[in-house]
Amino acid sequence: MASSSSYLSMKMYSSSYFSCGFQLGGAATSLRCHVGHPQNSIFLRNEFSTKALFTTKVNVNSSSSVVVRAAMSTDAPAKIIDGKYTAKVIREEIAAEISRMKDAIGIVPGLAVILVGDRKDSATYVRNKKKACESVGINSYEVNLPENATEEEVLKFISDFNDDPAVHGILVQLPLPSHMNEQNILNAVSIDKDVDGFHPLNIGRLAMRGREPLFVSCTPKGCIELLHRYNVEIKGKRAVVIGRSNIVGTPAALLLQREDATVSIVHSRTKNPDEITRQADIIIAAVGKPNMVRGSWIKPGAVIIDVGINPVEDVDSPRGYRLVGDVCFDEASKVASAITPVPGGVGPMTIAMLLSNTLTSAKRAHNFK
Amino acid sequence: MASSSSYLSMKMYSSSYFSCGFQLGGAATSLRCHVGHPQNSIFLRNEFSTKALFTTKVNVNSSSSVVVRAAMSTDAPAKIIDGKYTAKVIREEIAAEISRMKDAIGIVPGLAVILVGDRKDSATYVRNKKKACESVGINSYEVNLPENATEEEVLKFISDFNDDPAVHGILVQLPLPSHMNEQNILNAVSIDKDVDGFHPLNIGRLAMRGREPLFVSCTPKGCIELLHRYNVEIKGKRAVVIGRSNIVGTPAALLLQREDATVSIVHSRTKNPDEITRQADIIIAAVGKPNMVRGSWIKPGAVIIDVGINPVEDVDSPRGYRLVGDVCFDEASKVASAITPVPGGVGPMTIAMLLSNTLTSAKRAHNFK
């Protein structure tokens, strides 16, 4: 399962943050859904078959029976929202679109990634992005600078990529060495090439009716794309987003509201988060706390998108850890009508949305419809 | 009550929108809280005494007794959040601060208002802004262009004001004549002088943790200021914002979340808005529908900020109409612990916040603390 390494650090949620390593030891804890009831330990589904997507609308009314028909067989009532498969389908669509653009106007999208320093995990993520680009026909440009490079050197490369018409997206691999001002460097990326969608202007446009962001951050975009691809109705539904980060929770809430959901945001200062979450037809959990959302938090029939990818100690695993979401899958899958697994849910969607944003940028730059 | 004319059009919520006229006739309807129960007609409090502000924390837990001690006597249990008085206090504070700045560095803030065409209501609002500026010591600059002025002429004035160091805030009075592109014109205002706070970059920064907007739109800022001045605790409270406009609902929700409220946004597509609103400790209603929020929507002890200013027909009034909020005051004041009246609530705060934003801009431009 080589590809799983590419979203081990999805705990940081962003394609740019792929390198912000996960760590075992202090941060990782051995956790079960039911603490003290080892017989209820999480059954992690590491492999999902990639069969046809659901074709029937997911009805998220608690009062109605669940009408999802999934192609997968599962012993849990909740249907699996298969991010790995969906991301594959999207990559194929992107590849076809790039091929059409190349044939029509001779242009191929380009993504530039700037890597500073020699962190092994960062190098891995950059390599994975490069591989993903290649697989769909996006040209990738990579700059590797030594740990002791200056901020000015990085800014010079960004400026060059900003001016380079062959580059349609620019990613600065995070984290940067501590002697650099991350904000300065990220702000230097042209908004036209900010395929991560983190620029406040993009967030502002996302929040405003009648405005369109140039790019939507990859992970929240991936969450909504999963809901769309699985025909989950959003309009008029109650949605709860757990977590209010700039790169997942906040944009996810804004996206849901744009689609006419009634949105509540639950965060660390929320009293009775379980009570509010239990009202939701759609839950997006992006809080980075292993198994925080329990079965009792979930309204029967709700649809769950679990963004968290948290490593927890597991002596039975050859690696010594396993990955769990923010939602206790074992409990939730007995109550929800549909749920993303971890891994294999939102994780693979992030990189697919990065490719999608890069394609969008290239199409826009060349006015290709 | 001369000043009430300045917020007749608060239905449009923004200081720039003061001129977007309210209309009697088609849009205005004769409305009572209890339709068909004329004995329950709204008692409109047109005059509020301007006594001392509350000094005791408003406890918005439904289970707790209301501990607000208001200086006003009222036959309704809810205490009046007196926007007229609060705005007066704020204007005095602003005047003192401007005087201090003038003494220290010889600088006086300047607000430029561009008025195109000869709408009487627009002329009135511009005159009121000018008067408000004068009352606190802000220099006001006014440009009056004829109805048939070109977009280029307006843009030229904006450009001049952008470059003018004596001008710290620029307002374009809306609506503009139909041959002009409003978006183009508003986008031309320098973000450093966008005292209306409508720029998407300001909205984006407002939405993002760790970022600070240069300006917060006047009406939502006024709502939060009222909560602060009346010591209403926001952190950890459930807040419901009714309405998701770019200029009130959305920024109000973002402001509440910045202060650690758990926020839900109710809008036209929300099913059971009453049910969700009933969970709120704090309600901000900004939907523009007369008396939409009924007593039954309100949790006992909730604090209500009513942004709506809706004209409804009233044959008993010398003007033929009266103004009501989005909240049925008569019913709500029996359930809530504190409530803003209409008029005399949020309305006067909008122009006070415009003055405050202009002062902030001047202080920032001259690095005056």
Coordinates of N, CA, C and O in Angstrom, one line a residue, chain A residues 225-301:
Chain A
E225 N -16.4 17.5 -3.0 CA -16.4 16.7 -4.2 C -16.9 15.2 -3.9 O -17.6 14.7 -4.6
L226 N -16.5 14.7 -2.7 CA -17.0 13.4 -2.3 C -18.5 13.4 -2.2 O -19.2 12.5 -2.6
L227 N -19.0 14.5 -1.5 CA -20.4 14.5 -1.3 C -21.1 14.6 -2.7 O -22.1 13.9 -2.9
H228 N -20.6 15.4 -3.6 CA -21.2 15.5 -4.9 C -21.1 14.2 -5.7 O -22.1 13.8 -6.2
R229 N -20.0 13.6 -5.6 CA -19.8 12.3 -6.4 C -20.7 11.2 -5.9 O -21.0 10.3 -6.6
Y230 N -21.0 11.3 -4.6 CA -21.9 10.3 -4.0 C -23.3 10.8 -3.9 O -24.1 10.2 -3.2
N231 N -23.6 11.9 -4.6 CA -25.0 12.4 -4.7 C -25.6 12.7 -3.4 O -26.8 12.4 -3.2
V232 N -24.8 13.1 -2.5 CA -25.4 13.5 -1.2 C -26.0 14.9 -1.3 O -25.3 15.9 -1.7
E233 N -27.3 15.1 -1.0 CA -27.9 16.4 -1.2 C -27.4 17.3 0.0 O -27.4 16.9 1.1
I234 N -27.0 18.5 -0.4 CA -26.5 19.4 0.6 C -27.5 20.5 0.9 O -27.7 20.9 2.1
K235 N -28.2 21.0 -0.1 CA -29.1 22.1 0.0 C -30.2 21.9 1.1 O -30.8 20.8 1.1
G236 N -30.3 22.8 2.0 CA -31.3 22.7 3.0 C -31.0 21.7 4.2 O -31.7 21.6 5.1
K237 N -29.8 21.1 4.1 CA -29.5 20.1 5.1 C -28.7 20.8 6.2 O -28.1 21.8 6.1
R238 N -28.8 20.2 7.4 CA -28.0 20.7 8.5 C -26.6 20.1 8.4 O -26.5 18.9 8.3
A239 N -25.6 21.0 8.4 CA -24.2 20.5 8.4 C -23.5 21.0 9.6 O -23.7 22.1 10.0
V240 N -22.7 20.1 10.2 CA -21.8 20.5 11.3 C -20.4 20.3 10.8 O -20.0 19.2 10.4
V241 N -19.6 21.3 10.9 CA -18.1 21.2 10.7 C -17.4 21.2 12.0 O -17.7 22.1 12.8
I242 N -16.7 20.2 12.3 CA -15.9 20.1 13.6 C -14.5 20.6 13.3 O -13.8 19.9 12.6
G243 N -14.1 21.7 13.9 CA -12.8 22.3 13.6 C -12.9 23.5 12.7 O -13.8 23.6 11.9
R244 N -12.1 24.5 13.0 CA -12.2 25.8 12.3 C -10.9 26.3 11.8 O -10.6 27.5 11.8
S245 N -10.1 25.3 11.3 CA -8.8 25.7 10.8 C -9.0 26.5 9.5 O -10.0 26.4 8.8
N246 N -7.9 27.3 9.2 CA -8.0 28.1 8.0 C -8.0 27.2 6.7 O -8.5 27.6 5.7
I247 N -7.4 26.0 6.8 CA -7.2 25.2 5.6 C -8.2 24.1 5.5 O -8.3 23.6 4.4
V248 N -8.9 23.8 6.5 CA -10.0 22.8 6.3 C -11.4 23.3 6.8 O -12.3 23.6 6.1
G249 N -11.5 23.4 8.2 CA -12.8 23.7 8.8 C -13.5 24.9 8.2 O -14.6 24.8 7.8
T250 N -12.8 26.0 8.2 CA -13.4 27.3 7.8 C -13.8 27.2 6.3 O -15.0 27.4 6.0
P251 N -12.9 26.9 5.4 CA -13.4 26.8 4.0 C -14.4 25.7 3.8 O -15.3 25.9 2.9
A252 N -14.3 24.6 4.5 CA -15.4 23.6 4.3 C -16.7 24.1 4.7 O -17.7 23.9 4.0
A253 N -16.8 24.9 5.8 CA -18.1 25.4 6.3 C -18.6 26.4 5.2 O -19.8 26.5 4.9
L254 N -17.7 27.2 4.7 CA -18.1 28.2 3.7 C -18.6 27.5 2.4 O -19.6 28.0 1.8
L255 N -17.9 26.5 2.0 CA -18.4 25.7 0.8 C -19.8 25.1 1.1 O -20.6 25.2 0.2
L256 N -20.0 24.5 2.2 CA -21.3 23.9 2.5 C -22.4 25.0 2.5 O -23.5 24.8 2.0
Q257 N -22.0 26.2 3.0 CA -23.0 27.3 3.0 C -23.3 27.8 1.6 O -24.5 28.1 1.3
R258 N -22.3 27.8 0.8 CA -22.5 28.2 -0.6 C -23.5 27.3 -1.3 O -24.2 27.6 -2.2
E259 N -23.5 26.0 -0.8 CA -24.5 25.1 -1.4 C -25.8 25.0 -0.6 O -26.5 24.0 -0.7
D260 N -26.0 26.0 0.2 CA -27.3 26.2 0.9 C -27.5 25.2 2.0 O -28.7 24.9 2.4
A261 N -26.5 24.6 2.6 CA -26.6 23.9 3.8 C -26.8 24.9 5.0 O -26.4 26.1 4.8
T262 N -27.4 24.5 6.1 CA -27.4 25.3 7.3 C -26.3 24.8 8.1 O -26.3 23.7 8.6
V263 N -25.3 25.7 8.3 CA -24.0 25.2 8.8 C -23.7 25.7 10.3 O -24.0 26.9 10.6
S264 N -23.3 24.8 11.1 CA -22.8 25.2 12.4 C -21.3 24.7 12.5 O -21.0 23.6 12.0
I265 N -20.5 25.6 13.2 CA -19.1 25.2 13.3 C -18.9 24.9 14.8 O -19.1 25.7 15.7
V266 N -18.4 23.7 15.0 CA -18.1 23.2 16.4 C -16.6 23.3 16.6 O -15.8 23.0 15.6
H267 N -16.1 23.8 17.7 CA -14.7 24.0 17.9 C -14.3 23.7 19.4 O -15.2 23.4 20.2
S268 N -13.1 24.0 19.7 CA -12.6 23.6 21.0 C -13.4 24.4 22.2 O -13.4 23.9 23.3
R269 N -14.0 25.5 21.9 CA -14.7 26.3 22.9 C -16.2 25.9 22.9 O -16.9 26.6 23.7
T270 N -16.6 25.0 22.1 CA -18.0 24.7 22.0 C -18.4 23.8 23.2 O -17.7 22.8 23.5
K271 N -19.5 24.2 23.9 CA -20.0 23.4 24.9 C -20.9 22.4 24.3 O -21.7 22.7 23.3
N272 N -21.0 21.2 24.8 CA -21.9 20.1 24.2 C -21.7 19.9 22.7 O -22.7 20.0 21.9
P273 N -20.5 19.7 22.2 CA -20.3 19.5 20.8 C -21.1 18.3 20.3 O -21.5 18.2 19.2
D274 N -21.2 17.3 21.2 CA -22.0 16.1 20.8 C -23.4 16.4 20.5 O -24.0 15.9 19.5
E275 N -24.0 17.3 21.3 CA -25.4 17.6 21.1 C -25.6 18.3 19.7 O -26.6 18.1 19.0
I276 N -24.7 19.3 19.4 CA -24.9 20.0 18.2 C -24.6 19.1 17.0 O -25.3 19.1 16.0
T277 N -23.5 18.3 17.1 CA -23.2 17.4 16.0 C -24.3 16.4 15.7 O -24.6 16.0 14.6
R278 N -25.1 16.0 16.8 CA -26.2 15.1 16.6 C -27.3 15.6 15.8 O -28.2 14.9 15.4
Q279 N -27.3 16.9 15.6 CA -28.4 17.5 14.7 C -28.0 17.5 13.2 O -28.8 17.8 12.4
A280 N -26.8 17.1 12.9 CA -26.3 17.2 11.6 C -26.7 16.1 10.7 O -26.7 14.9 11.0
D281 N -27.1 16.5 9.4 CA -27.3 15.5 8.4 C -26.0 15.2 7.7 O -25.8 14.1 7.2
I282 N -25.1 16.2 7.7 CA -23.8 16.0 7.2 C -22.7 16.5 8.2 O -22.8 17.6 8.7
I283 N -21.8 15.6 8.5 CA -20.7 16.0 9.4 C -19.4 16.0 8.7 O -19.0 15.0 8.0
I284 N -18.6 17.1 8.8 CA -17.2 17.1 8.3 C -16.4 17.3 9.6 O -16.5 18.3 10.2
A285 N -15.6 16.3 9.9 CA -14.7 16.3 11.1 C -13.3 16.6 10.7 O -12.7 15.9 9.9
A286 N -12.7 17.7 11.1 CA -11.4 18.1 10.8 C -10.7 18.8 12.0 O -10.4 19.9 12.0
V287 N -10.5 18.0 13.0 CA -10.1 18.5 14.2 C -8.7 17.9 14.7 O -8.0 18.5 15.5
G288 N -8.4 16.8 14.1 CA -7.1 16.2 14.4 C -7.0 15.5 15.8 O -6.0 15.4 16.4
K289 N -8.2 15.0 16.2 CA -8.2 14.3 17.5 C -8.7 12.9 17.2 O -9.9 12.7 16.9
P290 N -7.9 11.8 17.4 CA -8.3 10.5 17.1 C -9.6 10.1 17.8 O -9.7 10.2 19.0
N291 N -10.5 9.6 16.9 CA -11.8 9.0 17.4 C -12.6 9.9 18.3 O -13.4 9.5 19.1
M292 N -12.5 11.2 18.1 CA -13.2 12.2 19.0 C -14.7 12.0 18.8 O -15.5 12.1 19.8
V293 N -15.2 11.9 17.6 CA -16.6 11.8 17.3 C -17.1 10.4 17.5 O -16.7 9.5 16.8
R294 N -17.9 10.2 18.5 CA -18.3 8.9 18.9 C -19.7 8.6 18.2 O -20.4 9.5 17.7
G295 N -20.1 7.3 18.3 CA -21.4 6.9 17.7 C -22.5 7.7 18.3 O -23.5 8.1 17.6
S296 N -22.4 8.0 19.6 CA -23.5 8.7 20.2 C -23.7 10.2 19.7 O -24.7 10.9 20.1
W297 N -22.7 10.7 19.0 CA -22.7 12.1 18.5 C -23.5 12.1 17.2 O -23.7 13.2 16.7
I298 N -23.8 11.0 16.6 CA -24.3 11.0 15.2 C -25.8 10.7 15.1 O -26.3 9.7 15.7
K299 N -26.4 11.5 14.3 CA -27.8 11.3 14.0 C -27.9 10.1 13.1 O -27.2 10.0 12.1
P300 N -28.8 9.1 13.3 CA -29.0 8.0 12.4 C -29.2 8.5 11.0 O -30.0 9.3 10.7
G301 N -28.4 7.9 10.1 CA -28.6 8.3 8.7 C -27.7 9.4 8.2 O -27.7 9.8 7.0

